[in-house]
């Protein structure tokens, strides 16, 4: 096709190309989900329907983008790891993040009613997500990235479980629960749960404690520390 005299405006476009032979991680995170989860009455601290919905959306992302090696999700976020030699969109950052986040969001909305049959989406309050891409230069740092998210899942879940138990079963206000937990260690929180409420944290559902790892079309709730080397052995 002949070029028009307006074509030159393309020259203002600036692409950021993610470095070759690095592990690209795309992380999606719900926008203002603290509020969104209240608006739709998510069960605190963990609404299983919401976690399963995010998993279903993420599985569809992985199915439609073949270069995803694995994905890890917790709370309102999902990380997708691409194989280091991916040539998807010639590694253009803006194409990658916008495509991932729109496939994820489209699926999240399309699948909503399957997981929340009794809470239809309000068209004035639809879920949306932000997205970033980071290129990690080697396998060791990539593993640390995944472990960072895994450890975060544990820290947040233990805190949130104790916090909401103090509020819902202990009758504390959210402010009082926050004060009570200030400066406490993991062992203190385990003790509050067990001694005051008879809750053994170890018996909480695995999906809450360990997050969700998608590998080869399967959703696993596992100790990522134990499995990470095996999962990524092809990339040594
Ligand atoms: P931002 O837009 O900056 O990400 P945010 O409100 O989404 O703001 P996050 O740090 O992403 O903040 O935290 C997400 C919040 O969403 C959690 O703190 C929690 O309140 C809520 N949330 C997410 N997933 C669930 C879930 N499965 N069940 C219950 N609450 C959830
Ligand atoms: P990329 O994923 O790189 O953006 P693309 O195939 O979407 O690739 P674009 O340059 O965005 O390429 O071009 C969009 C193409 O979609 C158009 O060339 C046209 O064929 C088609 N298209 C877009 N809008 C319409 C429409 N309203 N009716 C019919 N065809 C359309
Ligand atoms: Mg968020
Ligand atoms: Mg978040």
XYZ file of C-alpha atoms and ligand atoms in Angstrom:
300
model
C 0.000 0.000 0.000
C 1.256 3.501 -0.844
C 2.344 5.493 2.180
C 0.394 8.609 3.020
C 2.095 11.863 3.926
C 0.918 11.229 7.494
C 2.886 8.034 7.864
C 5.837 9.863 9.434
C 3.957 10.101 12.741
C 4.878 6.419 13.287
C 8.461 7.571 13.803
C 7.468 9.029 17.178
C 6.629 5.585 18.531
C 9.263 4.338 20.922
C 9.559 0.654 21.600
C 11.178 -0.765 24.653
C 12.590 -4.146 23.649
C 13.226 -6.479 26.570
C 16.814 -7.791 26.596
C 17.434 -10.995 24.631
C 17.931 -14.243 26.512
C 16.432 -13.036 29.741
C 13.440 -14.462 31.575
C 10.521 -12.115 31.050
C 8.086 -12.039 33.954
C 4.721 -10.407 33.383
C 2.875 -9.576 36.602
C -0.779 -8.612 36.605
C -2.364 -7.109 39.734
C -5.969 -6.141 40.454
C -6.640 -2.397 40.535
C -7.980 -1.274 43.921
C -9.018 -4.794 44.884
C -9.119 -3.790 48.517
C -12.240 -1.834 47.559
C -13.390 -4.171 44.793
C -13.317 -7.149 47.182
C -15.471 -5.193 49.659
C -17.920 -4.082 46.979
C -18.507 -7.708 45.963
C -18.461 -9.073 49.514
C -15.406 -11.297 49.127
C -15.060 -13.576 52.123
C -12.156 -12.384 54.302
C -9.304 -13.014 54.249
C -9.557 -15.495 51.379
C -12.448 -15.809 49.020
C -12.026 -19.174 47.336
C -14.303 -18.178 44.437
C -12.058 -15.229 43.607
C -8.907 -17.353 43.750
C -10.448 -19.983 41.496
C -11.669 -17.336 39.067
C -8.157 -15.854 38.811
C -6.775 -19.371 38.270
C -9.273 -20.042 35.481
C -8.415 -16.746 33.764
C -4.688 -17.477 34.135
C -5.030 -20.990 32.676
C -6.641 -19.441 29.596
C -3.799 -16.930 29.318
C -1.272 -19.761 29.462
C -3.214 -21.750 26.858
C -3.359 -18.865 24.448
C 0.292 -17.830 24.856
C 2.435 -20.872 24.255
C 5.727 -19.401 25.448
C 4.580 -19.250 29.071
C 6.668 -21.736 31.097
C 4.741 -21.368 34.321
C 2.570 -18.967 36.246
C 2.104 -18.202 39.925
C -0.927 -16.531 41.485
C -1.980 -15.256 44.912
C -4.440 -12.655 46.157
C -5.289 -10.353 43.219
C -2.069 -10.981 41.296
C -0.662 -13.382 38.734
C 2.908 -13.709 37.412
C 3.589 -15.316 34.038
C 7.096 -16.480 33.166
C 8.106 -16.636 29.513
C 10.814 -18.854 28.101
C 14.069 -16.947 27.706
C 14.220 -17.285 23.917
C 10.665 -16.109 23.302
C 10.264 -13.935 20.217
C 6.684 -13.042 21.065
C 6.004 -9.526 19.680
C 9.751 -9.312 19.095
C 9.968 -8.841 22.880
C 8.288 -5.432 22.677
C 7.296 -4.552 26.229
C 4.138 -2.574 25.523
C 2.741 -5.262 23.212
C 3.478 -7.963 25.786
C 1.958 -6.280 28.817
C -1.107 -4.992 27.027
C -1.827 -8.374 25.426
C -1.407 -10.327 28.669
C -3.501 -7.984 30.743
C -6.313 -7.794 28.206
C -6.530 -11.579 27.742
C -6.536 -11.983 31.531
C -9.127 -9.267 32.136
C -11.373 -10.480 29.309
C -11.363 -13.967 30.779
C -11.851 -12.723 34.344
C -14.984 -10.857 33.303
C -16.261 -13.584 30.975
C -15.853 -16.266 33.653
C -17.106 -14.142 36.569
C -20.670 -15.508 36.604
C -19.418 -19.095 36.724
C -17.658 -18.399 40.041
C -19.972 -15.687 41.410
C -23.400 -16.831 40.191
C -25.163 -14.841 42.907
C -23.274 -11.528 42.494
C -23.624 -10.263 38.943
C -21.025 -7.711 37.844
C -22.125 -4.120 38.079
C -21.254 -2.400 34.787
C -20.221 0.695 36.740
C -17.781 -1.324 38.831
C -15.914 -3.750 36.600
C -12.621 -5.367 37.640
C -9.473 -4.023 36.027
C -5.804 -4.914 36.331
C -2.423 -3.282 35.928
C 0.527 -5.063 34.414
C 4.300 -4.811 34.235
C 7.110 -6.739 32.616
C 10.523 -7.337 34.144
C 13.416 -9.136 32.441
C 15.535 -11.257 34.784
C 19.029 -12.063 33.509
C 19.519 -15.583 34.843
C 17.798 -18.617 36.293
C 18.997 -18.004 39.826
C 17.349 -14.567 39.965
C 14.225 -15.904 38.278
C 13.939 -18.550 41.018
C 14.339 -15.849 43.648
C 11.548 -13.901 41.963
C 9.162 -16.868 42.204
C 10.234 -17.579 45.790
C 9.691 -13.907 46.647
C 6.052 -14.166 45.556
C 5.695 -17.545 47.323
C 7.072 -16.217 50.615
C 4.856 -13.145 50.249
C 1.830 -15.447 49.990
C 2.766 -17.095 53.271
C 3.531 -13.874 55.154
C 0.341 -12.155 53.996
C -1.855 -15.173 54.557
C -0.650 -15.805 58.100
C -1.112 -12.115 58.934
C -4.537 -11.883 57.266
C -5.789 -15.133 58.786
C -4.832 -13.959 62.283
C -6.132 -10.438 61.686
C -9.580 -11.571 60.473
C -9.842 -14.229 63.184
C -9.251 -11.520 65.826
C -11.933 -9.383 64.175
C -14.552 -11.989 63.318
C -14.111 -14.472 66.161
C -12.379 -12.303 68.753
C -14.674 -9.288 68.434
C -11.807 -6.800 67.991
C -12.201 -3.785 65.734
C -9.914 -3.717 62.690
C -7.898 -0.988 64.428
C -7.507 -3.086 67.597
C -6.499 -6.153 65.587
C -3.867 -4.107 63.778
C -2.448 -2.844 67.067
C -2.472 -6.340 68.551
C -0.445 -7.727 65.629
C 2.089 -4.927 65.438
C 5.615 -6.339 65.806
C 4.483 -9.956 66.198
C 6.508 -12.819 64.725
C 5.122 -15.770 62.765
C 5.331 -17.886 65.923
C 3.240 -15.328 67.869
C 0.537 -15.400 65.208
C 0.479 -19.197 65.155
C 0.112 -19.119 68.938
C -2.750 -16.577 68.915
C -4.608 -18.722 66.386
C -4.049 -21.944 68.286
C -4.297 -20.900 71.937
C -7.102 -18.354 71.628
C -9.160 -19.808 68.798
C -8.148 -23.475 68.498
C -7.059 -22.946 64.895
C -4.073 -24.905 63.651
C -2.644 -22.766 60.854
C -1.114 -25.846 59.218
C -4.609 -27.141 58.585
C -5.693 -24.095 56.582
C -6.391 -24.874 52.890
C -3.248 -25.292 50.773
C -4.463 -22.811 48.138
C -4.514 -20.084 50.830
C -1.128 -20.930 52.321
C 0.802 -21.732 49.161
C -0.846 -19.816 46.320
C -1.413 -21.416 42.915
C 1.228 -22.562 40.491
C 0.239 -23.374 36.933
C 2.469 -25.894 35.250
C 1.616 -27.891 32.135
C -2.099 -27.173 32.347
C -2.271 -28.210 35.995
C -2.916 -26.000 39.012
C -0.721 -26.962 41.961
C -0.671 -25.708 45.550
C 2.778 -26.823 46.572
C 5.854 -25.878 48.547
C 7.603 -23.990 45.751
C 10.972 -24.190 47.585
C 10.937 -27.972 47.186
C 9.896 -28.053 43.524
C 11.441 -25.022 41.891
C 14.645 -26.720 40.662
C 12.688 -29.555 39.120
C 10.130 -27.269 37.468
C 12.836 -25.223 35.776
C 15.410 -27.955 35.072
C 15.082 -27.497 31.282
C 16.433 -23.971 31.600
C 19.659 -24.737 33.494
P -3.586 -1.599 43.947
O -4.523 -1.065 42.926
O -2.475 -0.674 44.289
O -3.080 -2.990 43.624
P -5.196 -2.992 45.883
O -6.307 -2.486 46.743
O -5.564 -3.952 44.801
O -4.447 -1.728 45.294
P -3.264 -4.983 46.790
O -2.012 -4.755 47.548
O -3.110 -5.491 45.381
O -4.082 -3.616 46.814
O -4.121 -5.960 47.650
C -5.232 -6.606 47.160
C -6.319 -6.649 48.209
O -7.480 -7.269 47.627
C -5.989 -7.495 49.431
O -5.421 -6.744 50.431
C -7.355 -8.004 49.860
O -7.991 -7.026 50.658
C -8.142 -8.072 48.573
N -8.225 -9.439 47.994
C -7.573 -9.889 46.892
N -7.869 -11.167 46.647
C -8.743 -11.555 47.598
C -9.429 -12.780 47.891
N -9.265 -13.875 47.135
N -10.248 -12.821 48.951
C -10.421 -11.733 49.724
N -9.816 -10.553 49.504
C -8.985 -10.444 48.463
P -1.210 -6.575 15.890
O -1.585 -7.638 16.862
O 0.252 -6.480 15.618
O -1.831 -5.242 16.232
P -3.244 -6.713 13.836
O -3.550 -7.799 12.875
O -4.249 -6.432 14.890
O -1.826 -7.045 14.484
P -3.357 -3.918 13.063
O -2.315 -3.109 12.377
O -3.745 -3.543 14.447
O -2.916 -5.421 12.974
O -4.588 -3.910 12.063
C -5.861 -4.217 12.429
C -6.502 -4.996 11.303
O -7.745 -5.466 11.801
C -6.849 -4.169 10.072
O -5.860 -4.257 9.104
C -8.130 -4.822 9.568
O -7.829 -5.927 8.730
C -8.739 -5.384 10.812
N -9.822 -4.543 11.366
C -9.728 -3.687 12.383
N -10.886 -3.099 12.635
C -11.766 -3.574 11.744
C -13.143 -3.347 11.489
N -13.861 -2.485 12.223
N -13.731 -4.004 10.476
C -13.019 -4.897 9.766
N -11.731 -5.165 9.943
C -11.090 -4.518 10.912
Mg -4.120 -4.895 43.652
Mg -2.108 -7.324 44.920
